[in-house]
Coordinates of C-alpha atoms in Angstrom, one line a residue:
Chain D
M1 CA -93.7 -133.8 -100.5
L2 CA -91.2 -134.7 -97.8
L3 CA -88.0 -132.6 -97.8
P4 CA -84.6 -134.4 -98.0
A5 CA -83.5 -135.2 -94.4
P6 CA -80.4 -132.9 -94.3
I7 CA -82.5 -129.8 -95.0
Q8 CA -85.2 -130.8 -92.8
D9 CA -82.8 -131.3 -89.8
L10 CA -81.5 -127.8 -90.4
I11 CA -85.0 -126.4 -90.5
D12 CA -85.8 -128.3 -87.3
A13 CA -82.6 -127.1 -85.6
F14 CA -83.2 -123.4 -86.6
S15 CA -86.9 -123.7 -85.4
R16 CA -85.7 -124.5 -81.9
L17 CA -84.2 -120.9 -81.6
P18 CA -86.2 -118.4 -80.0
G19 CA -88.0 -116.0 -82.3
I20 CA -87.5 -118.2 -85.4
G21 CA -90.6 -119.9 -86.7
P22 CA -90.8 -122.6 -89.2
K23 CA -91.0 -120.1 -92.1
T24 CA -88.0 -118.2 -91.1
A25 CA -86.2 -121.5 -90.5
S26 CA -86.8 -122.8 -93.9
R27 CA -85.8 -119.4 -95.5
L28 CA -82.6 -119.7 -93.7
A29 CA -82.0 -123.3 -94.6
F30 CA -82.7 -122.8 -98.2
Y31 CA -80.6 -119.6 -98.2
L32 CA -77.6 -121.5 -96.8
L33 CA -78.0 -124.1 -99.6
H34 CA -77.1 -121.6 -102.1
A35 CA -74.8 -119.4 -100.0
P36 CA -71.0 -119.6 -100.2
D37 CA -69.8 -122.7 -98.3
D38 CA -68.1 -120.6 -95.5
V39 CA -71.2 -119.2 -94.4
A40 CA -72.6 -122.4 -93.0
I41 CA -69.3 -123.7 -92.0
L42 CA -68.3 -120.5 -90.0
L43 CA -71.6 -120.7 -88.2
A44 CA -71.1 -124.4 -87.4
E45 CA -67.7 -123.9 -86.1
A46 CA -68.8 -120.7 -84.0
L47 CA -71.6 -122.9 -82.5
K48 CA -69.2 -125.7 -81.5
G49 CA -66.7 -123.2 -80.1
L50 CA -69.2 -121.4 -78.0
K51 CA -69.5 -123.6 -74.9
T52 CA -66.0 -124.5 -74.8
G53 CA -64.7 -120.9 -75.4
I54 CA -66.8 -119.1 -72.8
G55 CA -66.3 -119.0 -69.1
Y56 CA -67.7 -116.8 -66.3
C57 CA -65.9 -114.2 -64.3
Q58 CA -65.3 -115.6 -60.8
H59 CA -66.1 -112.1 -59.3
C60 CA -69.2 -110.8 -61.2
Y61 CA -70.3 -113.8 -63.2
N62 CA -70.2 -111.9 -66.4
I63 CA -69.2 -114.0 -69.4
T64 CA -65.5 -114.0 -70.3
A65 CA -63.0 -115.9 -72.4
A66 CA -62.6 -119.5 -71.0
G67 CA -59.6 -119.8 -68.6
R68 CA -59.6 -116.3 -67.5
E69 CA -60.6 -115.6 -63.8
L70 CA -61.8 -112.1 -64.1
C71 CA -63.8 -110.4 -66.9
E72 CA -62.6 -107.3 -68.6
V73 CA -64.4 -104.9 -66.2
C74 CA -63.4 -106.6 -63.1
A75 CA -59.9 -106.6 -64.2
D76 CA -59.8 -102.9 -65.2
P77 CA -58.0 -100.9 -62.5
T78 CA -59.8 -97.7 -63.6
R79 CA -63.1 -99.0 -62.7
H80 CA -64.6 -98.2 -59.3
Q81 CA -65.0 -101.4 -57.4
D82 CA -67.2 -99.9 -54.9
V83 CA -70.2 -99.3 -57.0
V84 CA -72.0 -102.3 -58.2
C85 CA -74.5 -102.5 -60.9
V86 CA -76.7 -105.6 -60.6
V87 CA -78.1 -106.9 -64.0
E88 CA -80.0 -110.0 -64.9
A89 CA -78.0 -111.1 -68.0
P90 CA -74.6 -110.4 -69.7
L91 CA -76.5 -108.8 -72.5
D92 CA -77.5 -106.1 -70.0
V93 CA -73.8 -105.4 -69.3
I94 CA -73.3 -104.6 -72.9
A95 CA -76.2 -102.4 -73.0
I96 CA -75.0 -100.3 -69.9
E97 CA -71.4 -100.4 -71.3
R98 CA -72.6 -98.9 -74.6
T99 CA -73.9 -95.7 -72.6
D100 CA -70.3 -95.0 -71.6
A101 CA -71.7 -93.4 -68.4
F102 CA -70.9 -96.1 -65.8
D103 CA -67.5 -96.6 -64.4
G104 CA -68.3 -99.1 -61.6
V105 CA -68.5 -102.8 -61.8
Y106 CA -71.2 -105.4 -62.4
H107 CA -72.9 -108.4 -60.8
V108 CA -74.7 -110.5 -63.2
L109 CA -77.6 -112.6 -61.6
H110 CA -78.1 -115.0 -64.5
G111 CA -81.9 -114.7 -64.2
A112 CA -84.6 -113.1 -62.0
L113 CA -86.8 -114.4 -59.2
S114 CA -89.9 -115.9 -60.7
P115 CA -92.2 -118.1 -58.6
I116 CA -94.4 -119.0 -61.7
E117 CA -91.1 -120.4 -63.4
G118 CA -89.9 -121.9 -60.1
I119 CA -86.8 -119.7 -59.9
G120 CA -85.9 -118.9 -56.4
P121 CA -83.0 -117.0 -54.7
E122 CA -80.9 -120.1 -54.9
D123 CA -81.3 -120.5 -58.6
I124 CA -79.6 -117.1 -59.5
K125 CA -76.4 -115.5 -58.3
L126 CA -77.9 -113.8 -55.3
R127 CA -75.7 -115.6 -52.6
E128 CA -72.7 -114.6 -54.5
L129 CA -74.0 -111.0 -54.5
F130 CA -74.7 -110.9 -50.7
Q131 CA -71.2 -112.5 -50.1
R132 CA -69.6 -109.7 -52.2
L133 CA -71.5 -107.1 -50.2
K134 CA -70.1 -108.7 -46.9
D135 CA -66.6 -109.2 -48.1
E136 CA -66.0 -106.0 -50.0
K137 CA -66.4 -102.4 -49.2
I138 CA -69.3 -101.5 -51.4
R139 CA -70.6 -98.0 -51.5
E140 CA -73.6 -98.1 -53.8
I141 CA -75.6 -100.8 -55.6
I142 CA -77.5 -99.9 -58.6
L143 CA -80.4 -102.3 -59.3
A144 CA -80.5 -102.5 -62.9
T145 CA -83.0 -105.7 -63.2
N146 CA -85.5 -105.5 -66.0
P147 CA -88.5 -103.1 -65.5
S148 CA -90.8 -106.3 -65.5
M149 CA -92.6 -108.1 -62.6
E150 CA -89.7 -110.6 -62.1
G151 CA -87.1 -107.7 -62.3
D152 CA -88.9 -105.7 -59.9
A153 CA -89.4 -108.6 -57.5
T154 CA -85.7 -109.5 -57.7
A155 CA -84.8 -105.7 -56.9
M156 CA -87.1 -105.6 -54.0
Y157 CA -85.7 -108.9 -52.6
I158 CA -82.2 -107.4 -52.8
Q159 CA -83.1 -104.2 -51.2
R160 CA -84.7 -105.9 -48.2
Q161 CA -81.7 -107.9 -47.7
V162 CA -79.4 -104.9 -47.6
I163 CA -81.6 -102.5 -45.9
N164 CA -79.5 -102.6 -42.7
M165 CA -76.1 -102.4 -44.4
P166 CA -74.5 -99.0 -44.9
I167 CA -75.1 -99.3 -48.7
R168 CA -76.7 -96.8 -50.9
V169 CA -79.4 -98.7 -53.0
T170 CA -80.6 -97.1 -56.1
R171 CA -82.8 -98.3 -59.1
L172 CA -82.7 -97.2 -62.8
A173 CA -85.2 -94.4 -63.4
R174 CA -88.4 -95.1 -65.1
G175 CA -90.2 -92.8 -67.5
L176 CA -90.9 -92.0 -71.0
P177 CA -88.3 -93.6 -73.4
V178 CA -86.1 -91.0 -75.3
G179 CA -87.5 -90.5 -78.8
G180 CA -90.8 -92.0 -77.7
D181 CA -94.2 -90.5 -78.2
L182 CA -96.3 -89.6 -75.0
E183 CA -99.4 -90.5 -76.9
Y184 CA -98.2 -94.1 -77.3
A185 CA -96.8 -94.6 -73.8
D186 CA -98.7 -97.1 -71.8
Q187 CA -100.5 -96.1 -68.7
N188 CA -97.8 -97.5 -66.2
T189 CA -94.9 -95.8 -67.9
L190 CA -96.7 -92.6 -68.2
L191 CA -97.6 -93.0 -64.4
R192 CA -94.0 -93.6 -63.5
A193 CA -93.0 -90.6 -65.5
L194 CA -95.4 -88.3 -63.8
L195 CA -94.5 -89.7 -60.3
G196 CA -90.8 -89.4 -61.1
R197 CA -91.1 -85.9 -62.6
Q198 CA -88.0 -83.7 -62.1
E199 CA -87.4 -80.0 -61.6
L200 CA -86.2 -78.2 -64.6
E201 CA -82.8 -76.5 -63.8
Chain S
M1 CA -66.3 -103.6 -73.6
L2 CA -65.2 -106.4 -76.1
L3 CA -67.1 -109.5 -76.0
P4 CA -65.1 -112.7 -75.7
A5 CA -64.2 -114.1 -79.1
P6 CA -66.3 -117.2 -79.2
I7 CA -69.5 -115.4 -78.7
Q8 CA -68.6 -112.5 -81.0
D9 CA -67.6 -115.0 -83.6
L10 CA -71.1 -116.7 -83.3
I11 CA -72.9 -113.2 -83.4
D12 CA -70.8 -112.4 -86.6
A13 CA -71.9 -115.6 -88.1
F14 CA -75.5 -115.3 -87.3
S15 CA -75.4 -111.7 -88.7
R16 CA -74.5 -113.0 -92.1
L17 CA -77.8 -114.7 -92.4
P18 CA -80.5 -112.9 -94.3
G19 CA -83.0 -111.1 -92.1
I20 CA -81.0 -111.4 -89.0
G21 CA -79.5 -108.1 -87.8
P22 CA -76.9 -107.7 -85.0
K23 CA -79.4 -107.4 -82.4
T24 CA -81.3 -110.7 -83.3
A25 CA -77.9 -112.3 -83.9
S26 CA -76.6 -111.4 -80.3
R27 CA -79.9 -112.5 -78.8
L28 CA -79.5 -115.8 -80.5
A29 CA -75.9 -116.2 -79.4
F30 CA -76.8 -115.5 -75.7
Y31 CA -79.7 -117.7 -75.8
L32 CA -77.4 -120.6 -77.0
L33 CA -75.0 -119.9 -74.2
H34 CA -77.8 -120.8 -71.7
A35 CA -79.7 -123.4 -73.8
P36 CA -79.3 -127.1 -73.3
D37 CA -75.9 -128.3 -75.0
D38 CA -77.7 -130.1 -77.8
V39 CA -79.5 -127.1 -79.2
A40 CA -76.2 -125.7 -80.5
I41 CA -74.7 -129.0 -81.3
L42 CA -77.7 -130.2 -83.4
L43 CA -77.6 -127.0 -85.4
A44 CA -73.9 -127.3 -85.9
E45 CA -74.2 -130.8 -87.2
A46 CA -77.2 -130.0 -89.4
L47 CA -75.2 -127.1 -90.9
K48 CA -72.3 -129.4 -91.6
G49 CA -74.4 -132.0 -93.2
L50 CA -76.4 -129.7 -95.4
K51 CA -74.0 -129.4 -98.4
T52 CA -72.9 -133.0 -98.4
G53 CA -76.4 -134.4 -97.8
I54 CA -78.3 -132.6 -100.6
G55 CA -78.1 -133.1 -104.2
Y56 CA -80.2 -132.0 -107.3
C57 CA -82.7 -134.0 -109.3
Q58 CA -81.0 -134.6 -112.6
H59 CA -84.4 -134.0 -114.3
C60 CA -85.9 -131.0 -112.8
Y61 CA -83.2 -129.6 -110.5
N62 CA -85.4 -129.7 -107.3
I63 CA -83.3 -130.7 -104.2
T64 CA -83.2 -134.2 -103.3
A65 CA -81.2 -136.5 -100.9
A66 CA -77.7 -136.7 -102.2
G67 CA -76.9 -139.8 -104.4
R68 CA -80.4 -139.9 -105.7
E69 CA -80.8 -139.2 -109.5
L70 CA -84.5 -138.2 -109.3
C71 CA -86.4 -136.2 -106.8
E72 CA -89.6 -137.5 -105.2
V73 CA -91.9 -135.8 -107.7
C74 CA -90.1 -136.9 -110.8
A75 CA -89.9 -140.4 -109.5
D76 CA -93.5 -140.7 -108.8
P77 CA -95.3 -142.6 -111.5
T78 CA -98.7 -141.1 -110.7
R79 CA -97.5 -137.5 -111.5
H80 CA -98.2 -136.3 -115.1
Q81 CA -94.7 -136.0 -116.8
D82 CA -96.2 -133.8 -119.6
V83 CA -97.3 -130.8 -117.5
V84 CA -94.3 -128.8 -116.3
C85 CA -94.5 -126.2 -113.7
V86 CA -91.6 -123.8 -113.9
V87 CA -90.5 -122.2 -110.6
E88 CA -87.6 -120.1 -109.4
A89 CA -86.6 -122.0 -106.4
P90 CA -87.2 -125.2 -104.3
L91 CA -89.2 -123.5 -101.8
D92 CA -91.7 -122.6 -104.5
V93 CA -92.0 -126.3 -105.2
I94 CA -93.0 -126.9 -101.6
A95 CA -95.4 -124.0 -101.6
I96 CA -97.3 -125.5 -104.6
E97 CA -97.2 -129.0 -103.3
R98 CA -98.9 -127.7 -100.2
T99 CA -102.0 -126.7 -102.2
D100 CA -102.4 -130.5 -103.2
A101 CA -103.7 -129.2 -106.5
F102 CA -101.0 -130.0 -108.9
D103 CA -100.2 -133.4 -110.2
G104 CA -97.7 -132.5 -113.1
V105 CA -94.0 -132.1 -112.6
Y106 CA -91.6 -129.2 -111.9
H107 CA -88.6 -127.5 -113.4
V108 CA -86.6 -125.5 -110.9
L109 CA -84.7 -122.6 -112.5
H110 CA -82.6 -121.6 -109.5
G111 CA -83.0 -118.0 -110.0
A112 CA -84.6 -115.5 -112.3
L113 CA -83.3 -113.3 -115.1
S114 CA -81.9 -110.0 -113.7
P115 CA -79.8 -107.7 -115.9
I116 CA -79.2 -105.5 -112.8
E117 CA -77.7 -108.3 -110.9
G118 CA -76.1 -109.7 -113.9
I119 CA -78.0 -112.8 -114.2
G120 CA -78.5 -114.1 -117.7
P121 CA -80.1 -117.1 -119.3
E122 CA -76.9 -119.1 -118.9
D123 CA -76.9 -118.5 -115.2
I124 CA -80.1 -120.2 -114.4
K125 CA -81.5 -123.7 -115.5
L126 CA -83.1 -122.4 -118.8
R127 CA -81.0 -124.4 -121.4
E128 CA -82.0 -127.5 -119.3
L129 CA -85.7 -126.5 -119.5
F130 CA -85.5 -126.0 -123.3
Q131 CA -83.8 -129.2 -123.7
R132 CA -86.6 -131.0 -121.7
L133 CA -89.1 -129.3 -123.9
K134 CA -87.4 -130.7 -127.0
D135 CA -86.6 -134.2 -125.6
E136 CA -89.9 -134.9 -123.9
K137 CA -93.6 -134.7 -124.9
I138 CA -94.7 -131.8 -123.0
R139 CA -98.3 -130.7 -123.2
E140 CA -98.3 -127.7 -120.9
I141 CA -95.9 -125.5 -119.0
I142 CA -97.1 -123.3 -116.2
L143 CA -95.0 -120.3 -115.7
A144 CA -94.9 -120.0 -111.9
T145 CA -92.1 -117.6 -111.5
N146 CA -92.4 -114.8 -108.8
P147 CA -94.9 -111.9 -109.6
S148 CA -92.0 -109.6 -109.7
M149 CA -90.0 -107.7 -112.4
E150 CA -87.3 -110.5 -112.5
G151 CA -90.0 -113.4 -112.5
D152 CA -92.1 -111.6 -115.2
A153 CA -89.0 -111.1 -117.3
T154 CA -88.1 -114.7 -116.9
A155 CA -91.6 -115.8 -117.8
M156 CA -91.7 -113.7 -120.9
Y157 CA -88.3 -115.0 -122.0
I158 CA -89.5 -118.6 -121.8
Q159 CA -92.6 -117.6 -123.5
R160 CA -90.9 -116.2 -126.5
Q161 CA -88.7 -119.3 -126.8
V162 CA -91.6 -121.7 -126.9
I163 CA -94.1 -119.7 -128.9
N164 CA -93.8 -121.9 -131.9
M165 CA -93.8 -125.1 -130.1
P166 CA -97.2 -127.0 -129.8
I167 CA -97.1 -126.4 -126.1
R168 CA -99.7 -124.7 -124.0
V169 CA -98.1 -121.8 -121.9
T170 CA -100.0 -120.6 -118.9
R171 CA -99.0 -118.3 -116.1
L172 CA -100.3 -118.3 -112.5
A173 CA -103.3 -115.9 -112.2
R174 CA -102.9 -112.4 -110.6
G175 CA -105.4 -110.9 -108.4
L176 CA -106.4 -110.3 -104.9
P177 CA -104.9 -112.6 -102.3
V178 CA -107.5 -114.7 -100.4
G179 CA -108.3 -113.2 -97.1
G180 CA -106.9 -109.8 -98.2
D181 CA -108.7 -106.7 -97.9
L182 CA -109.6 -104.7 -101.2
E183 CA -108.9 -101.5 -99.5
Y184 CA -105.3 -102.4 -98.8
A185 CA -104.6 -103.9 -102.2
D186 CA -101.9 -102.1 -104.1
Q187 CA -102.8 -100.4 -107.4
N188 CA -101.2 -103.0 -109.6
T189 CA -102.8 -106.0 -107.9
L190 CA -106.1 -104.3 -108.1
L191 CA -105.6 -103.5 -111.8
R192 CA -104.6 -107.2 -112.4
A193 CA -107.6 -108.3 -110.5
L194 CA -110.0 -106.1 -112.5
L195 CA -108.4 -107.0 -115.8
G196 CA -108.6 -110.8 -115.0
R197 CA -112.2 -110.7 -113.6
Q198 CA -114.2 -113.9 -114.0
E199 CA -117.8 -114.7 -114.9
L200 CA -119.7 -115.9 -111.9
E201 CA -121.1 -119.3 -112.7

């Protein structure tokens, strides 16, 4: 049996989102069929407003409301502008902000180096980062790229570029996740946890 | 840090969908920020077209393209109109159609009886079903409501109403799912499988 076009279109559109397979897509579409009208309408409006309503901070390339030059963090006079945390994506900024333990500023690369996917230094905001390091008085950069092949490669690339500058370069610690179980930790994580072991105080 | 309104709105809208928590919602929203424009636009259009483009079959209450009186199944002259499979939702019709083993027609209840949720016989398409049983020459109804408390209650309710009519009433078989593992079958399923055991031919 063929589904009526409007619902098949919606299933197809949902299926194009990451992590949503055909089963979830059709569950969502049929849910919306019976849901209060405003659930679908609000989602449609939000989707249309997304691209026009979002801009990028001209300083750190984090997302911000369209039309604003600086993001909330860069515009905040209480943040230390000389400590820069380099992340891959805006979601990483949110994750770090949630810790409430960082009072510096960010630089969002919008990606990581990946020869396999053909992503080179020119494709992410690396030039902009190095320009900042030249123009501003930066004391420390924290390399907070993902603990993945690509994230590590990106961190290494940045480190090599700044090695001769009077800037402290740090990387987020590796080790066992809090609440995790040693027994289930993978070999690499456990190796890092062992190598990075710290004195009890 | 507060997210810019357009992206927060989208996260909120996604979060209202079933099975999508705040984490998945923000992952989807940030994905769309970088995705090709048409992914978000197509989804928005499909959402808007849903309610206006979908109607219900005036015979069996399955979904159909708006403006059409009968659904594909009811309009198909090769289907046996005297065998009616009663299901809770349009998705169930699709599931049964996929078996390619049923050549009767359907009746979609759009719900199941549930005293807890306050869903009574008037809230689902039961009256319409009984009207069909009176008006048409039905030979068999297959109760294909879900194997849940509500589905069973609904099936029992229907059975009681038609017990004096010359109609064969059947229910989908219970037992072990194909490809399942006896060891992992829950007690009730195993009990049903045992009670419903069949002679080997």
